[in-house]
Every structure is written in structure tokens, then in C-alpha cells.
Short mmCIF file of C-alpha atoms in Angstrom, two decimals:
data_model
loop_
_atom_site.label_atom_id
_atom_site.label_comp_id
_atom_site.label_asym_id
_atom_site.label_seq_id
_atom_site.Cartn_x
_atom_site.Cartn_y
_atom_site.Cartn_z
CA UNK U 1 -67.52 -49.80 28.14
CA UNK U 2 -65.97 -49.67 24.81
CA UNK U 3 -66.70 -46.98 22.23
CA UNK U 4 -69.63 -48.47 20.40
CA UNK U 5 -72.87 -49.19 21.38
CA UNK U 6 -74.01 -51.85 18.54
CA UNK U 7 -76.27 -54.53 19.51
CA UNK U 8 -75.83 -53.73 23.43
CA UNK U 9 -78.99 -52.32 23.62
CA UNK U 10 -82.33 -53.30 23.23
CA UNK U 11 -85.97 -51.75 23.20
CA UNK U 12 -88.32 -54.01 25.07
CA UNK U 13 -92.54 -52.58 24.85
CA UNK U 14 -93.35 -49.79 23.15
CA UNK U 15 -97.11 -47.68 24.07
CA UNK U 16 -99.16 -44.81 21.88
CA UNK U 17 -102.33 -43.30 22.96
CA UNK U 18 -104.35 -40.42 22.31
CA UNK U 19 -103.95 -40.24 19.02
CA UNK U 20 -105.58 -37.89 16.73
CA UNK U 21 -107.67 -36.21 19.08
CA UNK U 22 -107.39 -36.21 22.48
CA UNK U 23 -110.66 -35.73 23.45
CA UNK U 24 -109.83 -33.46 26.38
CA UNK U 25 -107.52 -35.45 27.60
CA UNK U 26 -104.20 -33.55 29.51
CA UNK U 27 -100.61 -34.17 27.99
CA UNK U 28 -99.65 -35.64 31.28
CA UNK U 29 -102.19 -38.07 30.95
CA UNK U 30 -101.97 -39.28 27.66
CA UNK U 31 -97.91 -39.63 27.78
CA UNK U 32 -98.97 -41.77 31.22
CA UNK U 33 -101.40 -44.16 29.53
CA UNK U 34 -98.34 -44.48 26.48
CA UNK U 35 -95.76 -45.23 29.09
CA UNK U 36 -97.80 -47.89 31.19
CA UNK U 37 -98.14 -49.67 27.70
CA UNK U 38 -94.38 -49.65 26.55
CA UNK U 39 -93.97 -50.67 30.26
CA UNK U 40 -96.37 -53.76 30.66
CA UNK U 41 -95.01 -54.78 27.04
CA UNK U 42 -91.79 -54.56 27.76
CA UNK U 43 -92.60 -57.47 30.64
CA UNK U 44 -91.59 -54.98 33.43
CA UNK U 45 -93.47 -53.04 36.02
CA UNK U 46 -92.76 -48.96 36.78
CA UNK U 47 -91.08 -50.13 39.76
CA UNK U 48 -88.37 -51.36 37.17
CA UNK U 49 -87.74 -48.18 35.30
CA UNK U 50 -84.87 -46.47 36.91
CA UNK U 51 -83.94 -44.15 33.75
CA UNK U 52 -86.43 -41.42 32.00
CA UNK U 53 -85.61 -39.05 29.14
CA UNK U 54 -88.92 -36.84 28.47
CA UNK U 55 -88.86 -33.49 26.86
CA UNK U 56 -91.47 -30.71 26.06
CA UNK U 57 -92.35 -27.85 24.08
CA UNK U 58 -93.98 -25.81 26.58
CA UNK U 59 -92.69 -27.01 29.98
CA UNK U 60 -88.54 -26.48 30.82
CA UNK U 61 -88.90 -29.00 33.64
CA UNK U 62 -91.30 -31.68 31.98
CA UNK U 63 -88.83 -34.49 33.03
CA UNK U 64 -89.78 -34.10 36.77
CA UNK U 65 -93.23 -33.46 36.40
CA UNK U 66 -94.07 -37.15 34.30
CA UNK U 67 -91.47 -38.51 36.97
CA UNK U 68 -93.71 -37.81 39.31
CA UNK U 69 -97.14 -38.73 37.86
CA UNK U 70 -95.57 -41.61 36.70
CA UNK U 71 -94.48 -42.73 39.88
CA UNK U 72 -90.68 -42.90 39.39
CA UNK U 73 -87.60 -41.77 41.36
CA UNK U 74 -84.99 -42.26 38.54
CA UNK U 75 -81.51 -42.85 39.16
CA UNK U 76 -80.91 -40.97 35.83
CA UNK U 77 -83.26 -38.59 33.64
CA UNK U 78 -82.35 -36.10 30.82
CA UNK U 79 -84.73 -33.23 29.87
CA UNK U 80 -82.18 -32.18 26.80
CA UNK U 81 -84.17 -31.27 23.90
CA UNK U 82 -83.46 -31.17 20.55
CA UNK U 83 -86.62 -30.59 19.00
CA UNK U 84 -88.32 -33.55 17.02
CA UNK U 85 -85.02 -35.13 16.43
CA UNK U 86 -84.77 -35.38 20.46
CA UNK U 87 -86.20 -38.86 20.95
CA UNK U 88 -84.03 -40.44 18.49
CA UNK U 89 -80.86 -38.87 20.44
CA UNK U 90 -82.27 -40.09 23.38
CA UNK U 91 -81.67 -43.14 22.25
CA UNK U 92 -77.69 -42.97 22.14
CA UNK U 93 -77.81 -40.84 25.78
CA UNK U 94 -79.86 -43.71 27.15
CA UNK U 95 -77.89 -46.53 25.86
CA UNK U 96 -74.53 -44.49 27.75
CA UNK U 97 -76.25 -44.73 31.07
CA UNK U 98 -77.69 -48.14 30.91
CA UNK U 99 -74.31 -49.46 29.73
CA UNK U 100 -71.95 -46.94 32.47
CA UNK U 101 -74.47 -48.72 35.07
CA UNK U 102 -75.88 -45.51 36.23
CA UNK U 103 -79.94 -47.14 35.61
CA UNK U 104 -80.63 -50.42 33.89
CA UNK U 105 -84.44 -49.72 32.24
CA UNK U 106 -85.26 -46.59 30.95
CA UNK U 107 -88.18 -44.99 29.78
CA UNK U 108 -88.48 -42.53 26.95
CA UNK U 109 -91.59 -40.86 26.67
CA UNK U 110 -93.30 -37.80 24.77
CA UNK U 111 -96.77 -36.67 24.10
CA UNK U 112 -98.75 -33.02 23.39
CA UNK U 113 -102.07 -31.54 22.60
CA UNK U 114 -101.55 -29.29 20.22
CA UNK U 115 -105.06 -29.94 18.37
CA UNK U 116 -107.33 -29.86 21.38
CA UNK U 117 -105.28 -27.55 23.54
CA UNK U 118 -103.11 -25.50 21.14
CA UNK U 119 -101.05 -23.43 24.30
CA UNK U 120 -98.05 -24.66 22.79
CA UNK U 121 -98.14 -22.19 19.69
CA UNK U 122 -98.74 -19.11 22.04
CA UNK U 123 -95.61 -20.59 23.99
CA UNK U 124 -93.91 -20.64 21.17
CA UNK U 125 -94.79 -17.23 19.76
CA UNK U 126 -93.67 -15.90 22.80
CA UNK U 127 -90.17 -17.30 22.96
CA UNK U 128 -89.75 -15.89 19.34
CA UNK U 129 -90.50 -12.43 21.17
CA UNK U 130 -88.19 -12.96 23.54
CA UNK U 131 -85.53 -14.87 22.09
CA UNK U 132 -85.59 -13.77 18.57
CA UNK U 133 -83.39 -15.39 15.93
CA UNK U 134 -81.17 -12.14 14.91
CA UNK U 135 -80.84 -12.37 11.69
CA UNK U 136 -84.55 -13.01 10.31
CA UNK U 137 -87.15 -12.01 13.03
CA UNK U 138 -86.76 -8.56 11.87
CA UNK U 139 -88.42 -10.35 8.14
CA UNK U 140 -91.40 -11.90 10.34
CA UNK U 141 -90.86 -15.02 8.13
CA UNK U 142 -93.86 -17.87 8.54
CA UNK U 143 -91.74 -20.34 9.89
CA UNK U 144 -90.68 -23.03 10.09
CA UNK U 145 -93.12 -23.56 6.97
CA UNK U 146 -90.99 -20.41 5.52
CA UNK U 147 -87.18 -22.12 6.31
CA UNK U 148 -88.46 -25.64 4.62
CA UNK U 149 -89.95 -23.92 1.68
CA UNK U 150 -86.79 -21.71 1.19
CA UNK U 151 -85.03 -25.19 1.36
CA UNK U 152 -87.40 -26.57 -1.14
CA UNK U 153 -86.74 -23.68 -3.66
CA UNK U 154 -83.18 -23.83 -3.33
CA UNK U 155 -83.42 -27.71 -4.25
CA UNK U 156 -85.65 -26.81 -6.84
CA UNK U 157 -83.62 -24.47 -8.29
CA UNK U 158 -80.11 -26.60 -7.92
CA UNK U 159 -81.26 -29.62 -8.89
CA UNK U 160 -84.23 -29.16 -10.97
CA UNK U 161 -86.72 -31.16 -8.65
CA UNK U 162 -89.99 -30.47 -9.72
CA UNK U 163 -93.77 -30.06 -7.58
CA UNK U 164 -94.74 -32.57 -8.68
CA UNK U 165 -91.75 -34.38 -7.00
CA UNK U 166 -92.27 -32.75 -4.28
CA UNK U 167 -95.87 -33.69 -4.27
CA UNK U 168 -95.29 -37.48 -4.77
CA UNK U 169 -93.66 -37.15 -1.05
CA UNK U 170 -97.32 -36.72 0.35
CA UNK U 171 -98.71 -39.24 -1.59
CA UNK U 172 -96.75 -41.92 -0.88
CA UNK U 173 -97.47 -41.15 3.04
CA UNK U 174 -100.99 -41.14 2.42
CA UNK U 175 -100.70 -44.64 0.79
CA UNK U 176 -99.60 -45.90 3.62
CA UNK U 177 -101.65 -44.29 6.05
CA UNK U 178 -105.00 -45.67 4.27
CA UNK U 179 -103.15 -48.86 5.57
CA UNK U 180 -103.20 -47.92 9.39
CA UNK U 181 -105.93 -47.81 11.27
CA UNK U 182 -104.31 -45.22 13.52
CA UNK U 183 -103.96 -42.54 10.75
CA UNK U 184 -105.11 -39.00 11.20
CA UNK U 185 -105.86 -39.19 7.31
CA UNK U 186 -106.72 -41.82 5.22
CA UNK U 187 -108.52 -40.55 2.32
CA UNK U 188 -107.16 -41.01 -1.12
CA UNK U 189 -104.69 -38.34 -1.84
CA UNK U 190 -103.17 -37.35 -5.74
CA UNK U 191 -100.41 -35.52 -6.82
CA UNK U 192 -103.18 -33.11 -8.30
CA UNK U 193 -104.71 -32.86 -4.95
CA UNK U 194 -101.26 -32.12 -3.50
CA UNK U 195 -100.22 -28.79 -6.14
CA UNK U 196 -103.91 -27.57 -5.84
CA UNK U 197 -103.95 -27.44 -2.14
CA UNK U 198 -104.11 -24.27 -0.37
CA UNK U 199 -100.25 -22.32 -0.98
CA UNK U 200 -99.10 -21.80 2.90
CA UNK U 201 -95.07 -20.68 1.67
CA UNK U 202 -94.18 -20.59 -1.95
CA UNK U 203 -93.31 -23.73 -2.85
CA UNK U 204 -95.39 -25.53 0.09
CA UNK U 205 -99.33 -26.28 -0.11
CA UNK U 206 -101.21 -27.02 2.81
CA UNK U 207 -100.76 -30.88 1.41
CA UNK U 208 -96.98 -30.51 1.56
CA UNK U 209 -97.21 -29.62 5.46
CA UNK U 210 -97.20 -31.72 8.41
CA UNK U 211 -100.85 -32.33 10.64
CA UNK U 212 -101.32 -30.69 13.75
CA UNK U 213 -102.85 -33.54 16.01
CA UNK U 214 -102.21 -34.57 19.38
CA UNK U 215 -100.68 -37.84 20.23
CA UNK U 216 -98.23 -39.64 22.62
CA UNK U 217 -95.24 -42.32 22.27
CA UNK U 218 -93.36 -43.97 24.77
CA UNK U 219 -90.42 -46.76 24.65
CA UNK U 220 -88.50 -48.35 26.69
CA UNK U 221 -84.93 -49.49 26.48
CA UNK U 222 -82.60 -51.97 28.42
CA UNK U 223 -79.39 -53.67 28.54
CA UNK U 224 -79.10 -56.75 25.65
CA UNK U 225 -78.73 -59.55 27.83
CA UNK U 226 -81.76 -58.94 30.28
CA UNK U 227 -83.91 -57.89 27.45
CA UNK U 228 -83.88 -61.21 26.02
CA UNK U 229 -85.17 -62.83 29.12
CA UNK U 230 -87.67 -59.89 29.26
CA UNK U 231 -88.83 -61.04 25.41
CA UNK U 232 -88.40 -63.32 23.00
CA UNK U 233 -88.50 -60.26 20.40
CA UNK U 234 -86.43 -57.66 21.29
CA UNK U 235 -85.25 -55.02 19.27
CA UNK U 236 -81.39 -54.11 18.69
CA UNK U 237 -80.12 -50.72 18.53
CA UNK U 238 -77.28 -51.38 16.01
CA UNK U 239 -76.35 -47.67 15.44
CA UNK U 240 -76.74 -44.21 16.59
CA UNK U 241 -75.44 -40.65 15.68
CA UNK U 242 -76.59 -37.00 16.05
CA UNK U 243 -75.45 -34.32 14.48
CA UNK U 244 -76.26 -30.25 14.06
CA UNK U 245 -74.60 -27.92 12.59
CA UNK U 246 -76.74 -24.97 12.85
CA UNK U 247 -80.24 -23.23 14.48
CA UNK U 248 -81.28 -21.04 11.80
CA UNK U 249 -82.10 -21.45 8.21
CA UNK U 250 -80.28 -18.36 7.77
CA UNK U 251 -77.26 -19.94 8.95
CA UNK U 252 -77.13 -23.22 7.34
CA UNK U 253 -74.18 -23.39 4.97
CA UNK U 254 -75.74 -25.39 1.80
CA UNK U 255 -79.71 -25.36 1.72
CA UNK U 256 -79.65 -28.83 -0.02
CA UNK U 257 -76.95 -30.29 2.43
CA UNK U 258 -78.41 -31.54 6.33
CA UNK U 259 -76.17 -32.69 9.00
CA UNK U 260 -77.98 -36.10 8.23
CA UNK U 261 -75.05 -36.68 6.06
CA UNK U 262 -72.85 -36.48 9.82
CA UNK U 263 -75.51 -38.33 11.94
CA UNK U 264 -76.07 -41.22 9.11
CA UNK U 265 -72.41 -41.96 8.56
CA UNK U 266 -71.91 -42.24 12.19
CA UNK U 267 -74.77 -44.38 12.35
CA UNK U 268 -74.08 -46.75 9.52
CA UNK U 269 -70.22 -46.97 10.68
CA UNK U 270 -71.39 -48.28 14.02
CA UNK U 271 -73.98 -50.70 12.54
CA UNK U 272 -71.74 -52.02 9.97
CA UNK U 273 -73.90 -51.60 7.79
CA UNK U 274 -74.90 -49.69 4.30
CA UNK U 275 -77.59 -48.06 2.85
CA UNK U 276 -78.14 -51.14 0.76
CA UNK U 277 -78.68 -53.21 4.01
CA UNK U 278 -81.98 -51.40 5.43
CA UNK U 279 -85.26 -52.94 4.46
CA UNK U 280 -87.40 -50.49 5.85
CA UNK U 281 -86.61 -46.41 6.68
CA UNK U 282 -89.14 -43.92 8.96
CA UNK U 283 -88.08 -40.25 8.30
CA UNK U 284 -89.31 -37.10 9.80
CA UNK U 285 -91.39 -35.66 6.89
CA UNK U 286 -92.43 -32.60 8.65
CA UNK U 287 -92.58 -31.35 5.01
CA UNK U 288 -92.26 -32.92 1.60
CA UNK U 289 -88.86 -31.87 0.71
CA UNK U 290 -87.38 -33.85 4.10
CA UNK U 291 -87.25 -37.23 2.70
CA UNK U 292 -86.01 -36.06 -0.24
CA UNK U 293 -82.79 -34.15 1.55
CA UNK U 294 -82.36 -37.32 4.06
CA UNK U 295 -82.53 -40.31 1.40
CA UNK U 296 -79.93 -38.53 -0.62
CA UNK U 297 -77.93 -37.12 2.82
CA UNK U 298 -78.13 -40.56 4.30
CA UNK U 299 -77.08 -42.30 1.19
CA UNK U 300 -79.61 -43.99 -0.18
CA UNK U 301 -79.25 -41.96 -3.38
CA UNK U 302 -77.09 -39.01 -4.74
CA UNK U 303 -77.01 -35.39 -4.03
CA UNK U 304 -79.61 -33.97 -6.21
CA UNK U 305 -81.37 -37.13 -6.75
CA UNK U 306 -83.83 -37.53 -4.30
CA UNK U 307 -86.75 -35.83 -6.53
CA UNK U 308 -86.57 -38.20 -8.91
CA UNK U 309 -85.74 -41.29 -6.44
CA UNK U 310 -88.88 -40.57 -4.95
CA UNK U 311 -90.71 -40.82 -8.01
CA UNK U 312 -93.15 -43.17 -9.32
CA UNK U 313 -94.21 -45.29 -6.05
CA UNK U 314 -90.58 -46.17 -5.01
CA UNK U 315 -91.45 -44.84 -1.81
CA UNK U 316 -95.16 -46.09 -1.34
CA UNK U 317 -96.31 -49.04 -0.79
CA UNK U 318 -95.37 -52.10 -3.08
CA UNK U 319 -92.02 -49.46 -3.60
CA UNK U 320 -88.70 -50.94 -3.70
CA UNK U 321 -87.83 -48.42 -0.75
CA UNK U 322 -90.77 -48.43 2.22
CA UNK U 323 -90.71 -45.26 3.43
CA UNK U 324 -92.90 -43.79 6.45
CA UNK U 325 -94.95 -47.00 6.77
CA UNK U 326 -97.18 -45.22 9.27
CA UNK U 327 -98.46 -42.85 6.85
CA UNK U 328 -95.73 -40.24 8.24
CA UNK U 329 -95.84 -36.64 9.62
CA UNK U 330 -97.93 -35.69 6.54
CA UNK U 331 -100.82 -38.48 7.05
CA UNK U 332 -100.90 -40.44 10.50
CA UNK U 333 -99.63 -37.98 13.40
CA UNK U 334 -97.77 -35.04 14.27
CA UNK U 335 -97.98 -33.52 17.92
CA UNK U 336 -95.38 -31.08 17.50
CA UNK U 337 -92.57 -33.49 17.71
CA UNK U 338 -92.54 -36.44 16.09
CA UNK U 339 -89.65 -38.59 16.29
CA UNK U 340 -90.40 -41.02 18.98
CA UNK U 341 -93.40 -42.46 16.17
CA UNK U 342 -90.73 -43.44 14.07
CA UNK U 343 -88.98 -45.65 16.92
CA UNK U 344 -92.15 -46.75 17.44
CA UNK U 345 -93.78 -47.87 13.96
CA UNK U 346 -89.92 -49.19 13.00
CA UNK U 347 -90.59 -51.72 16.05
CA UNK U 348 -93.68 -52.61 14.94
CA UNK U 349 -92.40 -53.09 11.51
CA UNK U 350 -89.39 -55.03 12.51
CA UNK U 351 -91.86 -57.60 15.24
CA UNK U 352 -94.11 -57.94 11.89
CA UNK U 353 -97.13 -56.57 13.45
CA UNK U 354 -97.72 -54.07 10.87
CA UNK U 355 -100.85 -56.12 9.92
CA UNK U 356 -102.16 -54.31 6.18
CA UNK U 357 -99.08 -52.18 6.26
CA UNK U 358 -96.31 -54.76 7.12
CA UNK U 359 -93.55 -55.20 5.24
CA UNK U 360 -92.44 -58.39 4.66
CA UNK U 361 -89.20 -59.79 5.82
CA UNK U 362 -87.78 -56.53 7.42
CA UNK U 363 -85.14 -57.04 9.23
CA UNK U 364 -83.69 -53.95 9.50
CA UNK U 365 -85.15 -49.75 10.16
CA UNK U 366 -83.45 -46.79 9.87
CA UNK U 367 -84.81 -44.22 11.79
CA UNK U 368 -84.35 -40.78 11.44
CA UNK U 369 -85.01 -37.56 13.37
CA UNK U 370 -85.32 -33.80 12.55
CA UNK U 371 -85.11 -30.73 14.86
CA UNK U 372 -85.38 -27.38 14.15
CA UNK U 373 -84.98 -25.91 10.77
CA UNK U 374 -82.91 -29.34 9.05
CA UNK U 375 -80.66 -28.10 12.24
CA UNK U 376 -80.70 -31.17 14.28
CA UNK U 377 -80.26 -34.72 12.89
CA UNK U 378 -80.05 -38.31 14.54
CA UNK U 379 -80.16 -41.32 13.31
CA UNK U 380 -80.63 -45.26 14.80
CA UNK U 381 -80.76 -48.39 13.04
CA UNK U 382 -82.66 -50.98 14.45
CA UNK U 383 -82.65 -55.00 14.00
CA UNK U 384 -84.63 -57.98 14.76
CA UNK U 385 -80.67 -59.68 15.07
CA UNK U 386 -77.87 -58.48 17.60
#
């Protein structure tokens, strides 16, 4: 196996389900129904998967747990998470083992119930108690809302991006999710609406915020040759890279400046391709100012420019730039991590089964995942062509 991974993988089916709400439904369950659906599309059975890459927010050993409700004795699994960038860098730690021969189909898979069973934020105020960041638990700082808005300012400040920049983020998402069906929101949203929203962290409204809903993804991924025999459609990972440079806001060198700019480049090197060359990108807009650091990070504009880039509809539909097609963190879903949604709508986008929402002609998705506090970034592109 040679250094690069373009075109020698493939993902075959991809599976959601209990979006939304729930509706009492257990985590376990609704990541099972998701997986049986990437599975059956992907033209396999369970018996076939061999690889699994799960990770949770609450549970340290969630990979053997769905392994076993699931049904599967993998030859390889990974459990490494990297917050809601993780299912993105699964992607380039799958592709290794399928290509070193250690499994052949693997299954990535994620799913929580944060809005009908919200443990996870007790879990996580815990850990803060016990594993406290040093050098801003003493503050008690609201985050992450506190870190992005901090971010936000800073940007504000630098490059004189305005709310009502900021605000056209949100809208844009919301466009698109009156599109889908499968959207958490879907009423008519206005920049007005956005500023007037209920302030959570100075810059940040309520409206500028990610949902809370539950929801689980699943995907599964294969070797390029067999996957073509699997489906007539099958969908080429051209590109990966992951990068993070910090854990903290506290520690993050340049507020304006993500280690997108890292995971991108390594991406687009791989790919051989350029900004230019993407027809459709799904970011991880946990909060407005994210697309606005990752278009200009990733290249698609310049440093500072992203406010103003964003401006105007470029971003929403009938935009020269289609951007979070699904409606996004901000509008369709967000179970705590969200990055395996944007593998998932990019697929849709990219077989043309976007019905209302489709763009036309895409070819090519970049996808791109966030952990942490802009701490962890990977990035895939994706392509209807090897």
C-alpha cells in the first residue's frame, strides 16, 4: 500500500434513524436500525462487516457494546474519539485497514439521545469536575458556547465581520432545511430573527447555536474494486486529512486560524484537487462563525473574508457555493456529534437523491468535521468518479 488513499475507497449504503426525537427509543437501538440500513444499501449483509469504528460521549467502551448488539465479531474496530470531527477521521483510519487487509467492509456508526434522554450533559459536567481544563475552569466559562463566541469576537474584532454576517450563517441553513423533510426546523428564519434571539454568550443568540436533538448515522465503507460490484453508485473517497493543534480555546494560537487550514491542504493534495473543483461542501456549523473560519481556512476564500463571502445567499440555496444542504447543525440535526450527517447528506447529494434540496450536477463534496473547541479538524472529499 502506497501512501495515498485517493479513489481506493468507496462508501457503499448509508442509514439515519431516529431523528429529531427519539420517541423513547435507546441510543443502542437507534444507531442499530441506522446501521442495518447503510448495511442492506450497501448490498451486504452484517455477516459481511468485518471492520467497526463507533464512538460515544458517555460510554468509554461503546465500540464493544454496538459490536455486540449488532451482531459482529470484527476483525478490526477503533473506539478513538475525536469529538464531532471523529467520524470524518474515521474515514482515513478505516480506509488504512481495509487497504493493509486487516477487514474488508467496515461499518461506521454513531447515534445519541440527548433530547429525550439528556444523561450525556450530566456526563459531561462531571468529567469537567474531574478533569478540568487548567487554565479556564477556575472562570466557569459557558462552554463550548463561551470558546466559539470568544472566537466570534476575536473575528469580529480582526476582521470587521459584522452580526449580521454572522447571522446570515443561520439563515442560509434554515433555507435549506425548509427543503428536507428530515429537518428538526423548517420554519422561515431572518437575519432579524437571528440578532433578536435570546443572547446565550456575547456575540451568540440562541439562533446562532446548534439544536440539541437526538439522531443516528451510519456508513459503510469498502475496498474500490468490490464496491463497484456491490453498486452501480458508489462513492469515492478522493481525500482525507485530520489535523489538531490544540484542546482548549485558551490554548489556540490565532482565534481566527483552525487546523482546517492543515486537514484541508492535506485533503485537497491527495484529491488533486482545489477549492475551485468542489460543487457542493457540508461543514460542521455547530455555531455560526464555523463556516465562516473553515471556507476561508479551507480555501475557498481569504483570511478575513468569510463574513462577507457568506453574504447575500452565496451560501443558501440558488448560492453559487451550496453549503450545509441538509439544513446543517443549526436547522436539521445535532445529537451531540455531528459529523457522520455530513458523510451522509454529501452521499446523498453526490447519488442525486436530494429530491427539493438537490443540487444539480454535483460531482464532488467536501466534507468537513469539528471537535472540540475548533481543536480537531478532518476533512474528506468525496466523488461520484474514482
Amino acid at each position: 500500500m502506497n501512501g495515498s488513499l485517493r479513489g481506493k475507497v468507496a462508501i457503499l449504503g448509508t442509514g439515519l434513524a431516529g431523528l429529531g426525537h427519539a420517541g423513547g427509543a435507546s441510543e443502542q437501538e437507534i444507531i442499530a436500525k441506522a446501521a442495518n440500513e447503510a448495511v442492506r444499501n450497501s448490498g451486504l449483509r452484517m455477516a459481511d462487516i468485518d471492520g467497526i469504528i463507533t464512538s460515544s460521549l458517555t460510554s468509554p467502551w461503546w465500540v464493544m457494546r454496538m459490536a455486540e448488539y449488532l451482531g459482529i465479531r470484527p476483525r478490526f474496530s477503533d473506539s478513538t474519539m475525536f469529538g464531532g470531527s471523529s467520524f470524518i477521521a474515521d474515514i482515513q483510519v478505516a480506509a488504512m485497514a481495509i487497504l493493509s487487509g486487516r477487514c474488508k467492509n467496515v461499518l461506521i456508526c454513531y447515534g445519541s439521545t440527548p433530547r429525550s434522554a439528556p444523561s450525556s450533559s450530566k456526563i459531561n459536567a462531571m468529567r469537567a469536575e474531574l478533569d478540568p481544563q487548567p487554565y479556564e475552569h477556575p472562570y466557569k466559562p459557558f462552554n463550548p458556547v463561551s470558546a466559539y463566541a470568544l472566537a466570534a469576537a476575536r473575528h469580529m474584532h480582526e476582521f470587521g465581520t459584522t452580526r449580521e454576517q454572522l447571522a446570515e450563517v443561520a439563515v442560509a441553513a434554515r433555507q435549506w432545511a425548509m427543503l428536507n423533510p428530515d429537518a428538526f426546523l423548517r420554519e422561515p428564519l431572518t437575519v432579524a430573527d437571528v440578532l433578536g434571539a435570546k443572547m446565550i454568550s456575547d456575540p451568540l443568540t440562541v439562533r446562532d447555536c446548534c439544536l440539541v436533538t437526538d439522531g443516528a448515522g451510519a456508513f459503510v465503507l469498502s475496498a474500490a474494486e468490490p464496491a463497484r460490484d456491490l453498486r452501480s453508485d458508489p462513492i469515492y473517497v478522493l481525500g482525507c486529512g485530520h489535523a489538531h493543534w490544540h484542546r482548549q480555546i485558551s490554548c489556540m494560537q490565532d482565534l481566527t486560524v483552525t487546523p482546517a487550514q492543515e486537514s484541508g491542504a492535506v485533503a485537497f493534495a491527495e484529491a488533486g484537487l482545489a477549492p475551485k473543483d468542489i460543487d457542493v461542501v457540508e461543514l460542521y456549523d455547530a455555531f455560526t462563525i464555523n463556516p465562516i473560519l473553515f471556507l476561508e481556512d479551507l480555501g475557498f476564500c481569504p483570511k478575513g473574508e468569510g463574513g462577507r463571502f457568506v453574504s447575500q445567499g452565496r451560501i443558501a440555496p440558488g448560492g453559487s457555493l451550496p453549503v450545509n444542504t441538509n439544513g446543517g447543525g443549526l436547522s436539521c440535526t445535532h445529537p451531540g456529534m455531528y459529523s457522520i450527517f455530513l458523510v451522509i447528506e454529501a452521499v446523498t447529494q453526490l447519488r442525486g437523491q436530494g429530491q427539493a434540496r438537490q443540487v444539480q450536477g454535483a460531482r464532488t463534496a467536501l466534507v468537513h468535521g469539528n471537535g472540540g473547541v475548533l481543536s480537531s479538524q478532518a476533512t474528506a472529499i468525496l466523488s461520484t468518479e474514482r
